[in-house]
mmCIF file of C-alpha atoms in Angstrom:
data_model
loop_
_atom_site.group_PDB
_atom_site.id
_atom_site.type_symbol
_atom_site.label_atom_id
_atom_site.label_comp_id
_atom_site.label_asym_id
_atom_site.label_seq_id
_atom_site.Cartn_x
_atom_site.Cartn_y
_atom_site.Cartn_z
ATOM 1 C CA UNK A 220 -8.522 -56.326 19.493
ATOM 2 C CA UNK A 221 -7.956 -52.550 18.726
ATOM 3 C CA UNK A 222 -10.844 -52.818 16.167
ATOM 4 C CA UNK A 223 -13.066 -54.082 19.072
ATOM 5 C CA UNK A 224 -12.667 -50.956 20.926
ATOM 6 C CA UNK A 225 -9.784 -51.690 23.321
ATOM 7 C CA UNK A 226 -6.741 -49.383 23.651
ATOM 8 C CA UNK A 227 -3.638 -51.201 23.590
ATOM 9 C CA UNK A 228 -0.084 -50.463 25.125
ATOM 10 C CA UNK A 229 2.693 -52.514 23.714
ATOM 11 C CA UNK A 230 5.407 -53.210 26.227
ATOM 12 C CA UNK A 231 8.394 -54.910 24.692
ATOM 13 C CA UNK A 232 12.197 -55.559 25.325
ATOM 14 C CA UNK A 233 14.517 -55.305 22.319
ATOM 15 C CA UNK A 234 13.421 -55.219 18.877
ATOM 16 C CA UNK A 235 10.785 -52.719 17.485
ATOM 17 C CA UNK A 236 7.429 -53.853 16.394
ATOM 18 C CA UNK A 237 6.544 -53.860 12.623
ATOM 19 C CA UNK A 238 5.231 -50.503 11.167
ATOM 20 C CA UNK A 239 1.545 -51.866 10.906
ATOM 21 C CA UNK A 240 1.494 -52.886 14.764
ATOM 22 C CA UNK A 241 3.037 -49.735 15.858
ATOM 23 C CA UNK A 242 0.474 -47.858 13.911
ATOM 24 C CA UNK A 243 -2.497 -49.785 15.288
ATOM 25 C CA UNK A 244 -1.557 -49.737 19.133
ATOM 26 C CA UNK A 245 -2.000 -46.634 21.618
ATOM 27 C CA UNK A 246 1.665 -46.682 22.599
ATOM 28 C CA UNK A 247 4.716 -48.636 22.185
ATOM 29 C CA UNK A 248 7.108 -48.821 25.375
ATOM 30 C CA UNK A 249 10.283 -50.305 24.180
ATOM 31 C CA UNK A 250 12.937 -51.202 26.740
ATOM 32 C CA UNK A 251 16.655 -51.407 26.055
ATOM 33 C CA UNK A 252 17.725 -54.969 26.055
ATOM 34 C CA UNK A 253 20.856 -56.986 24.799
ATOM 35 C CA UNK A 254 20.479 -60.582 24.350
ATOM 36 C CA UNK A 255 22.842 -62.946 26.255
ATOM 37 C CA UNK A 256 25.694 -64.399 24.244
ATOM 38 C CA UNK A 257 25.339 -68.178 23.578
ATOM 39 C CA UNK A 258 28.051 -70.376 24.718
ATOM 40 C CA UNK A 259 30.824 -71.407 22.206
ATOM 41 C CA UNK A 260 31.857 -74.606 23.459
ATOM 42 C CA UNK A 261 29.986 -77.551 21.620
ATOM 43 C CA UNK A 262 29.387 -79.302 25.232
ATOM 44 C CA UNK A 263 27.759 -76.244 26.608
ATOM 45 C CA UNK A 264 25.621 -75.594 23.551
ATOM 46 C CA UNK A 265 24.327 -79.022 23.915
ATOM 47 C CA UNK A 266 23.420 -78.428 27.645
ATOM 48 C CA UNK A 267 21.756 -75.190 26.556
ATOM 49 C CA UNK A 268 19.885 -76.797 23.953
ATOM 50 C CA UNK A 269 18.310 -79.151 26.541
ATOM 51 C CA UNK A 270 17.483 -76.352 28.769
ATOM 52 C CA UNK A 271 15.868 -74.202 26.026
ATOM 53 C CA UNK A 272 13.836 -77.264 24.687
ATOM 54 C CA UNK A 273 12.068 -77.868 27.833
ATOM 55 C CA UNK A 274 11.180 -74.300 28.305
ATOM 56 C CA UNK A 275 9.645 -73.707 24.920
ATOM 57 C CA UNK A 276 12.452 -72.517 22.772
ATOM 58 C CA UNK A 277 15.118 -69.660 23.105
ATOM 59 C CA UNK A 278 12.517 -66.880 22.855
ATOM 60 C CA UNK A 279 10.999 -68.051 26.067
ATOM 61 C CA UNK A 280 13.923 -68.858 28.499
ATOM 62 C CA UNK A 281 17.415 -68.141 27.260
ATOM 63 C CA UNK A 282 16.923 -65.063 25.392
ATOM 64 C CA UNK A 283 13.865 -63.853 27.509
ATOM 65 C CA UNK A 284 16.131 -64.269 30.801
ATOM 66 C CA UNK A 285 17.544 -60.904 29.919
ATOM 67 C CA UNK A 286 14.411 -59.510 28.357
ATOM 68 C CA UNK A 287 12.324 -60.369 31.721
ATOM 69 C CA UNK A 288 15.028 -58.464 33.659
ATOM 70 C CA UNK A 289 14.442 -55.411 31.389
ATOM 71 C CA UNK A 290 10.804 -55.649 31.572
ATOM 72 C CA UNK A 291 11.108 -55.950 35.641
ATOM 73 C CA UNK A 292 13.123 -52.791 35.550
ATOM 74 C CA UNK A 293 10.954 -50.608 33.241
ATOM 75 C CA UNK A 294 7.564 -51.878 34.211
ATOM 76 C CA UNK A 295 5.245 -48.693 33.553
ATOM 77 C CA UNK A 296 3.451 -46.887 36.466
ATOM 78 C CA UNK A 297 -0.098 -47.076 34.770
ATOM 79 C CA UNK A 298 -2.845 -49.349 35.961
ATOM 80 C CA UNK A 299 -4.435 -51.277 33.212
ATOM 81 C CA UNK A 300 -7.873 -52.807 32.897
ATOM 82 C CA UNK A 301 -6.186 -56.176 31.554
ATOM 83 C CA UNK A 302 -2.417 -57.090 31.256
ATOM 84 C CA UNK A 303 -1.699 -60.021 28.666
ATOM 85 C CA UNK A 304 1.811 -61.466 28.958
ATOM 86 C CA UNK A 305 3.161 -64.040 26.453
ATOM 87 C CA UNK A 306 4.884 -67.135 27.403
ATOM 88 C CA UNK A 307 5.179 -68.791 30.838
ATOM 89 C CA UNK A 308 8.754 -67.551 30.968
ATOM 90 C CA UNK A 309 7.225 -64.072 31.741
ATOM 91 C CA UNK A 310 4.768 -65.291 34.258
ATOM 92 C CA UNK A 311 6.813 -64.141 37.309
ATOM 93 C CA UNK A 312 6.041 -60.646 36.260
ATOM 94 C CA UNK A 313 2.586 -61.021 37.747
ATOM 95 C CA UNK A 314 4.021 -59.523 40.962
ATOM 96 C CA UNK A 315 3.798 -56.171 39.390
ATOM 97 C CA UNK A 316 -0.062 -56.589 39.402
ATOM 98 C CA UNK A 317 -2.085 -53.655 40.770
ATOM 99 C CA UNK A 318 -5.479 -53.792 42.237
ATOM 100 C CA UNK A 319 -8.150 -54.147 39.734
ATOM 101 C CA UNK A 320 -5.887 -55.403 37.163
ATOM 102 C CA UNK A 321 -6.791 -58.809 35.261
ATOM 103 C CA UNK A 322 -3.640 -60.717 34.232
ATOM 104 C CA UNK A 323 -3.657 -63.296 31.404
ATOM 105 C CA UNK A 324 -0.799 -65.539 30.704
ATOM 106 C CA UNK A 325 -0.493 -67.090 27.198
ATOM 107 C CA UNK A 326 1.021 -70.335 27.154
ATOM 108 C CA UNK A 327 2.270 -70.885 23.456
ATOM 109 C CA UNK A 328 3.363 -74.405 24.477
ATOM 110 C CA UNK A 329 3.095 -76.636 27.566
ATOM 111 C CA UNK A 330 6.774 -77.141 28.513
ATOM 112 C CA UNK A 331 6.210 -79.821 30.833
ATOM 113 C CA UNK A 332 4.386 -81.756 28.235
ATOM 114 C CA UNK A 333 7.350 -81.502 25.807
ATOM 115 C CA UNK A 334 9.863 -82.371 28.369
ATOM 116 C CA UNK A 335 8.453 -85.799 29.270
ATOM 117 C CA UNK A 336 8.937 -86.856 25.699
ATOM 118 C CA UNK A 337 12.495 -85.228 25.549
ATOM 119 C CA UNK A 338 13.414 -87.150 28.615
ATOM 120 C CA UNK A 339 12.611 -90.445 26.798
ATOM 121 C CA UNK A 340 14.618 -89.322 23.872
ATOM 122 C CA UNK A 341 17.824 -88.401 25.791
ATOM 123 C CA UNK A 342 20.513 -90.592 24.777
ATOM 124 C CA UNK A 343 22.453 -90.962 28.158
ATOM 125 C CA UNK A 344 21.797 -90.865 31.816
ATOM 126 C CA UNK A 345 23.294 -87.483 32.471
ATOM 127 C CA UNK A 346 21.237 -85.731 29.963
ATOM 128 C CA UNK A 347 18.021 -87.728 31.323
ATOM 129 C CA UNK A 348 19.030 -86.138 34.750
ATOM 130 C CA UNK A 349 19.492 -82.654 33.170
ATOM 131 C CA UNK A 350 16.155 -82.899 31.630
ATOM 132 C CA UNK A 351 14.548 -84.103 34.699
ATOM 133 C CA UNK A 352 15.637 -81.049 36.597
ATOM 134 C CA UNK A 353 14.530 -78.832 33.687
ATOM 135 C CA UNK A 354 11.233 -80.324 33.998
ATOM 136 C CA UNK A 355 10.733 -79.266 37.417
ATOM 137 C CA UNK A 356 11.688 -75.898 36.696
ATOM 138 C CA UNK A 357 9.498 -75.453 33.515
ATOM 139 C CA UNK A 358 6.820 -77.069 35.592
ATOM 140 C CA UNK A 359 7.285 -74.298 38.291
ATOM 141 C CA UNK A 360 6.938 -71.642 35.884
ATOM 142 C CA UNK A 361 3.763 -73.117 34.513
ATOM 143 C CA UNK A 362 2.429 -73.204 38.109
ATOM 144 C CA UNK A 363 3.241 -69.540 38.428
ATOM 145 C CA UNK A 364 1.292 -69.141 35.300
ATOM 146 C CA UNK A 365 -1.689 -70.952 36.364
ATOM 147 C CA UNK A 366 -1.901 -70.238 40.006
ATOM 148 C CA UNK A 367 -0.999 -66.496 40.233
ATOM 149 C CA UNK A 368 -2.394 -65.118 36.870
ATOM 150 C CA UNK A 369 -6.078 -64.485 36.861
ATOM 151 C CA UNK A 370 -6.775 -66.625 33.581
ATOM 152 C CA UNK A 371 -4.817 -68.707 30.926
ATOM 153 C CA UNK A 372 -4.802 -68.823 27.157
ATOM 154 C CA UNK A 373 -3.441 -71.644 25.357
ATOM 155 C CA UNK A 374 -2.900 -72.074 21.476
ATOM 156 C CA UNK A 375 -4.782 -75.332 21.160
ATOM 157 C CA UNK A 376 -7.377 -77.638 22.648
ATOM 158 C CA UNK A 377 -4.852 -80.301 23.163
ATOM 159 C CA UNK A 378 -2.850 -77.951 25.202
ATOM 160 C CA UNK A 379 -5.748 -76.845 27.434
ATOM 161 C CA UNK A 380 -6.231 -80.574 28.358
ATOM 162 C CA UNK A 381 -2.563 -80.522 29.926
ATOM 163 C CA UNK A 382 -3.505 -78.005 32.459
ATOM 164 C CA UNK A 383 -5.335 -78.654 35.845
ATOM 165 C CA UNK A 384 -7.796 -75.888 35.365
ATOM 166 C CA UNK A 385 -9.867 -74.259 32.609
ATOM 167 C CA UNK A 386 -8.254 -72.143 29.578
ATOM 168 C CA UNK A 387 -9.190 -70.279 26.768
ATOM 169 C CA UNK A 388 -8.103 -71.383 23.430
ATOM 170 C CA UNK A 389 -6.966 -68.569 21.331
ATOM 171 C CA UNK A 390 -5.325 -70.503 18.151
ATOM 172 C CA UNK A 391 -1.880 -69.051 16.348
ATOM 173 C CA UNK A 392 -2.738 -67.221 13.055
ATOM 174 C CA UNK A 393 -1.063 -66.570 9.746
ATOM 175 C CA UNK A 394 -0.970 -63.405 7.746
ATOM 176 C CA UNK A 395 -3.031 -64.475 4.667
ATOM 177 C CA UNK A 396 -1.723 -61.831 2.573
ATOM 178 C CA UNK A 397 2.007 -61.831 3.307
ATOM 179 C CA UNK A 398 1.795 -65.650 2.979
ATOM 180 C CA UNK A 399 -0.155 -66.090 -0.385
ATOM 181 C CA UNK A 400 -0.535 -69.032 -2.579
ATOM 182 C CA UNK A 401 1.472 -69.578 -6.033
ATOM 183 C CA UNK A 402 1.414 -72.437 -8.174
ATOM 184 C CA UNK A 403 3.176 -75.546 -6.863
ATOM 185 C CA UNK A 404 6.630 -75.905 -8.514
ATOM 186 C CA UNK A 405 7.293 -79.068 -10.430
ATOM 187 C CA UNK A 406 10.727 -79.660 -9.256
ATOM 188 C CA UNK A 407 11.574 -82.094 -6.620
ATOM 189 C CA UNK A 408 12.344 -79.812 -3.574
ATOM 190 C CA UNK A 409 11.499 -80.261 0.143
ATOM 191 C CA UNK A 410 11.528 -77.404 2.781
ATOM 192 C CA UNK A 411 11.657 -77.186 6.493
ATOM 193 C CA UNK A 412 11.631 -73.931 8.341
ATOM 194 C CA UNK A 413 12.285 -73.109 12.075
ATOM 195 C CA UNK A 414 14.532 -72.079 14.884
ATOM 196 C CA UNK A 415 17.471 -74.487 14.241
ATOM 197 C CA UNK A 416 18.456 -74.459 17.915
ATOM 198 C CA UNK A 417 15.289 -75.516 19.366
ATOM 199 C CA UNK A 418 15.984 -79.179 20.451
ATOM 200 C CA UNK A 419 12.553 -80.607 19.166
ATOM 201 C CA UNK A 420 13.587 -79.172 15.663
ATOM 202 C CA UNK A 421 17.045 -80.428 15.920
ATOM 203 C CA UNK A 422 15.933 -83.906 16.900
ATOM 204 C CA UNK A 423 13.058 -84.027 14.224
ATOM 205 C CA UNK A 424 15.652 -82.928 11.733
ATOM 206 C CA UNK A 425 18.392 -85.308 12.529
ATOM 207 C CA UNK A 426 15.952 -88.146 12.684
ATOM 208 C CA UNK A 427 14.284 -87.169 9.274
ATOM 209 C CA UNK A 428 17.654 -86.719 7.583
ATOM 210 C CA UNK A 429 19.154 -89.987 8.997
ATOM 211 C CA UNK A 430 16.169 -92.345 8.497
ATOM 212 C CA UNK A 431 13.487 -90.911 6.068
ATOM 213 C CA UNK A 432 15.311 -88.776 3.548
ATOM 214 C CA UNK A 433 17.509 -91.588 2.406
ATOM 215 C CA UNK A 434 14.361 -93.508 1.480
ATOM 216 C CA UNK A 435 12.875 -90.438 -0.430
ATOM 217 C CA UNK A 436 16.277 -90.280 -2.122
ATOM 218 C CA UNK A 437 16.058 -93.985 -3.236
ATOM 219 C CA UNK A 438 12.808 -93.227 -5.105
ATOM 220 C CA UNK A 439 13.639 -89.633 -6.178
ATOM 221 C CA UNK A 440 17.435 -89.279 -6.768
ATOM 222 C CA UNK A 441 17.563 -85.775 -7.633
ATOM 223 C CA UNK A 442 15.330 -84.618 -4.666
ATOM 224 C CA UNK A 443 16.799 -81.502 -2.680
ATOM 225 C CA UNK A 444 15.963 -80.769 0.905
ATOM 226 C CA UNK A 445 16.157 -77.219 1.986
ATOM 227 C CA UNK A 446 16.692 -76.440 5.909
ATOM 228 C CA UNK A 447 16.056 -72.948 6.399
ATOM 229 C CA UNK A 448 16.154 -71.121 9.886
ATOM 230 C CA UNK A 449 17.961 -69.021 12.355
ATOM 231 C CA UNK A 450 20.556 -69.977 14.875
ATOM 232 C CA UNK A 451 21.589 -73.521 13.709
ATOM 233 C CA UNK A 452 23.274 -75.846 16.062
ATOM 234 C CA UNK A 453 26.702 -77.780 15.217
ATOM 235 C CA UNK A 454 24.695 -80.638 14.586
ATOM 236 C CA UNK A 455 22.424 -78.983 12.091
ATOM 237 C CA UNK A 456 25.511 -77.282 10.167
ATOM 238 C CA UNK A 457 26.734 -80.828 9.897
ATOM 239 C CA UNK A 458 23.489 -81.874 7.975
ATOM 240 C CA UNK A 459 24.830 -79.658 4.902
ATOM 241 C CA UNK A 460 27.537 -82.337 4.378
ATOM 242 C CA UNK A 461 24.799 -84.787 3.367
ATOM 243 C CA UNK A 462 24.441 -84.900 -0.267
ATOM 244 C CA UNK A 463 21.129 -83.465 -1.258
ATOM 245 C CA UNK A 464 20.573 -81.325 1.768
ATOM 246 C CA UNK A 465 21.008 -77.345 1.668
ATOM 247 C CA UNK A 466 21.213 -75.337 4.882
ATOM 248 C CA UNK A 467 20.242 -71.666 4.628
ATOM 249 C CA UNK A 468 20.773 -70.050 8.023
ATOM 250 C CA UNK A 469 19.548 -66.637 9.300
ATOM 251 C CA UNK A 470 17.932 -65.792 6.135
ATOM 252 C CA UNK A 471 15.933 -62.306 6.077
ATOM 253 C CA UNK A 472 12.575 -63.951 4.831
ATOM 254 C CA UNK A 473 11.460 -67.556 4.325
ATOM 255 C CA UNK A 474 8.970 -66.502 1.678
ATOM 256 C CA UNK A 475 11.447 -67.192 -1.357
ATOM 257 C CA UNK A 476 11.879 -70.727 -0.178
ATOM 258 C CA UNK A 477 8.333 -71.476 0.265
ATOM 259 C CA UNK A 478 7.638 -70.186 -3.222
ATOM 260 C CA UNK A 479 10.441 -72.602 -4.619
ATOM 261 C CA UNK A 480 9.438 -75.637 -2.492
ATOM 262 C CA UNK A 481 7.392 -78.412 -3.842
ATOM 263 C CA UNK A 482 6.685 -79.957 -0.370
ATOM 264 C CA UNK A 483 6.908 -78.745 3.184
ATOM 265 C CA UNK A 484 7.855 -81.189 5.878
ATOM 266 C CA UNK A 485 7.242 -80.774 9.667
ATOM 267 C CA UNK A 486 9.008 -84.123 11.213
ATOM 268 C CA UNK A 487 8.841 -83.314 14.585
ATOM 269 C CA UNK A 488 8.915 -86.211 17.331
ATOM 270 C CA UNK A 489 8.076 -83.991 20.392
ATOM 271 C CA UNK A 490 6.319 -80.886 20.883
ATOM 272 C CA UNK A 491 3.187 -79.089 22.288
ATOM 273 C CA UNK A 492 1.568 -75.781 21.015
ATOM 274 C CA UNK A 493 1.231 -75.539 17.399
ATOM 275 C CA UNK A 494 3.624 -74.839 14.618
ATOM 276 C CA UNK A 495 3.659 -71.525 12.854
ATOM 277 C CA UNK A 496 5.819 -73.190 10.095
ATOM 278 C CA UNK A 497 2.999 -75.291 9.341
ATOM 279 C CA UNK A 498 0.387 -72.545 9.073
ATOM 280 C CA UNK A 499 2.949 -70.779 6.690
ATOM 281 C CA UNK A 500 3.282 -73.476 4.594
ATOM 282 C CA UNK A 501 -0.332 -74.057 4.404
ATOM 283 C CA UNK A 502 -0.939 -70.432 3.675
ATOM 284 C CA UNK A 503 1.538 -70.427 0.914
ATOM 285 C CA UNK A 504 -0.307 -73.239 -0.858
ATOM 286 C CA UNK A 505 2.363 -75.884 -0.141
ATOM 287 C CA UNK A 506 1.522 -79.547 0.442
ATOM 288 C CA UNK A 507 2.387 -80.220 4.087
ATOM 289 C CA UNK A 508 3.747 -83.856 5.389
ATOM 290 C CA UNK A 509 4.635 -84.370 8.814
ATOM 291 C CA UNK A 510 4.651 -86.655 11.828
ATOM 292 C CA UNK A 511 1.486 -86.738 13.927
ATOM 293 C CA UNK A 512 3.144 -84.257 16.319
ATOM 294 C CA UNK A 513 4.340 -82.064 13.489
ATOM 295 C CA UNK A 514 1.294 -80.175 12.503
ATOM 296 C CA UNK A 515 -0.648 -81.211 15.864
ATOM 297 C CA UNK A 516 -2.771 -78.545 17.368
ATOM 298 C CA UNK A 517 -4.144 -77.231 14.202
ATOM 299 C CA UNK A 518 -7.129 -79.802 13.907
ATOM 300 C CA UNK A 519 -6.009 -80.985 10.410
ATOM 301 C CA UNK A 520 -7.634 -83.888 8.880
ATOM 302 C CA UNK A 521 -7.460 -84.286 5.209
ATOM 303 C CA UNK A 522 -5.309 -81.002 4.525
ATOM 304 C CA UNK A 523 -2.137 -82.539 5.260
ATOM 305 C CA UNK A 524 -0.541 -86.111 5.329
ATOM 306 C CA UNK A 525 0.980 -87.355 8.572
ATOM 307 C CA UNK A 526 2.729 -90.635 9.352
ATOM 308 C CA UNK A 527 5.060 -91.506 12.088
ATOM 309 C CA UNK A 528 6.568 -94.923 10.270
ATOM 310 C CA UNK A 529 9.590 -93.842 8.413
ATOM 311 C CA UNK A 530 8.577 -95.708 5.425
ATOM 312 C CA UNK A 531 5.059 -94.416 5.416
ATOM 313 C CA UNK A 532 6.317 -90.951 5.729
ATOM 314 C CA UNK A 533 8.782 -91.138 2.932
ATOM 315 C CA UNK A 534 6.040 -92.925 0.614
ATOM 316 C CA UNK A 535 3.719 -89.964 1.503
ATOM 317 C CA UNK A 536 6.405 -87.413 0.401
ATOM 318 C CA UNK A 537 7.357 -89.492 -2.880
ATOM 319 C CA UNK A 538 3.746 -89.375 -3.812
ATOM 320 C CA UNK A 539 3.432 -85.604 -3.628
ATOM 321 C CA UNK A 540 6.751 -85.147 -5.383
ATOM 322 C CA UNK A 541 5.748 -87.449 -8.279
ATOM 323 C CA UNK A 542 1.912 -86.674 -8.555
ATOM 324 C CA UNK A 543 1.181 -83.254 -9.564
ATOM 325 C CA UNK A 544 -2.621 -83.758 -9.221
ATOM 326 C CA UNK A 545 -2.350 -84.849 -5.631
ATOM 327 C CA UNK A 546 0.089 -82.088 -4.748
ATOM 328 C CA UNK A 547 -2.137 -79.416 -6.217
ATOM 329 C CA UNK A 548 -5.183 -80.869 -4.464
ATOM 330 C CA UNK A 549 -3.503 -81.014 -1.112
ATOM 331 C CA UNK A 550 -2.189 -77.517 -1.521
ATOM 332 C CA UNK A 551 -5.576 -75.954 -2.414
ATOM 333 C CA UNK A 552 -7.047 -77.947 0.525
ATOM 334 C CA UNK A 553 -4.514 -76.629 2.982
ATOM 335 C CA UNK A 554 -4.876 -72.919 1.774
ATOM 336 C CA UNK A 555 -8.722 -73.143 2.118
ATOM 337 C CA UNK A 556 -8.587 -74.477 5.510
ATOM 338 C CA UNK A 557 -6.297 -71.613 6.848
ATOM 339 C CA UNK A 558 -8.472 -69.197 4.984
ATOM 340 C CA UNK A 559 -11.594 -70.503 7.107
ATOM 341 C CA UNK A 560 -9.951 -70.983 10.448
ATOM 342 C CA UNK A 561 -6.553 -69.239 10.915
ATOM 343 C CA UNK A 562 -6.613 -65.656 9.540
ATOM 344 C CA UNK A 563 -6.320 -62.886 11.994
ATOM 345 C CA UNK A 564 -10.163 -62.107 12.254
ATOM 346 C CA UNK A 565 -10.760 -65.841 13.052
ATOM 347 C CA UNK A 566 -8.106 -66.317 15.647
ATOM 348 C CA UNK A 567 -8.551 -62.896 17.357
ATOM 349 C CA UNK A 568 -12.410 -63.621 17.923
ATOM 350 C CA UNK A 569 -11.845 -65.933 21.047
ATOM 351 C CA UNK A 570 -9.352 -63.374 22.554
ATOM 352 C CA UNK A 571 -11.797 -60.419 22.124
ATOM 353 C CA UNK A 572 -14.600 -62.653 23.632
ATOM 354 C CA UNK A 573 -12.327 -63.304 26.530
ATOM 355 C CA UNK A 574 -11.475 -59.743 26.922
ATOM 356 C CA UNK A 575 -15.011 -58.828 27.117
ATOM 357 C CA UNK A 576 -15.754 -61.203 29.668
ATOM 358 C CA UNK A 577 -12.725 -60.151 32.016
ATOM 359 C CA UNK A 578 -12.580 -56.265 31.389
ATOM 360 C CA UNK A 579 -14.330 -54.258 33.967
ATOM 361 C CA UNK A 580 -15.803 -52.021 31.284
#
């Protein structure tokens, strides 16, 4: 965006941007923000997990409830040609729009789409009712994003089809230098990375560990499954007691785990948007296996293996653990695909074109 001639101010609450981003933008406006403490009681954690899931994860609802208040209080006085906000959870900020500004809301996922599937998976009537209420609230945020902002951006064509009006697709991308390929290890190791309090991840991991992983262990007894990510729920922490499963929480970087893993798995049963974990695995030259939901939104065909049947999913994993040539071939195909379609230049192009259409100059 900056290379296209746009002068960019970055307004954020909380953490500082990385040095490369800070050097590229015109100005960084950082607002003080302290995240709300998460509940300690297990019952409250379960209720919170449901609320987070239908709003697109912790970064969009729970953590950003305070961030949005900080942005409200510290909104700059300048008038901009274009304002881009990230996530439907920040859509109400549109009330700060000044005459002449064009506001764009980026929906990293369609929470109402995820919620309808979550409601089907909820184990009890009370939880289904809770999800139902959250569905309505999530849909309300989406309506604000769609009706009150001037244009909307989604990260996949599938998400665009869930919206009532037109949207511009700007895919998620991956740093092809930071996530670079290395030889596929020959040890039987599986890897999952992600936010471990996000309910689609929690649900998918519990299902995979309970139903699929034992089928893999039956054929490859020494297989090890690494679960890596931040903020694990009690349910995820309990998985570490299962033989063959290793939990690594709140690590500074997932890159060492990617380098050491033979196969990456994305066993999600619900979700919209696209998974950064899938892009990072492909960019790192790791064979990717998942449910059809797991790598959805990336347009993958023969660059990954997908199956929703537990036995078929387990067999696909076992093949990649035992067949070096197949693992190497899939890894190379995945890396080539992200190089062609998901590097920064590729994913920025539709956003730059959209900015050119809506900017007054």
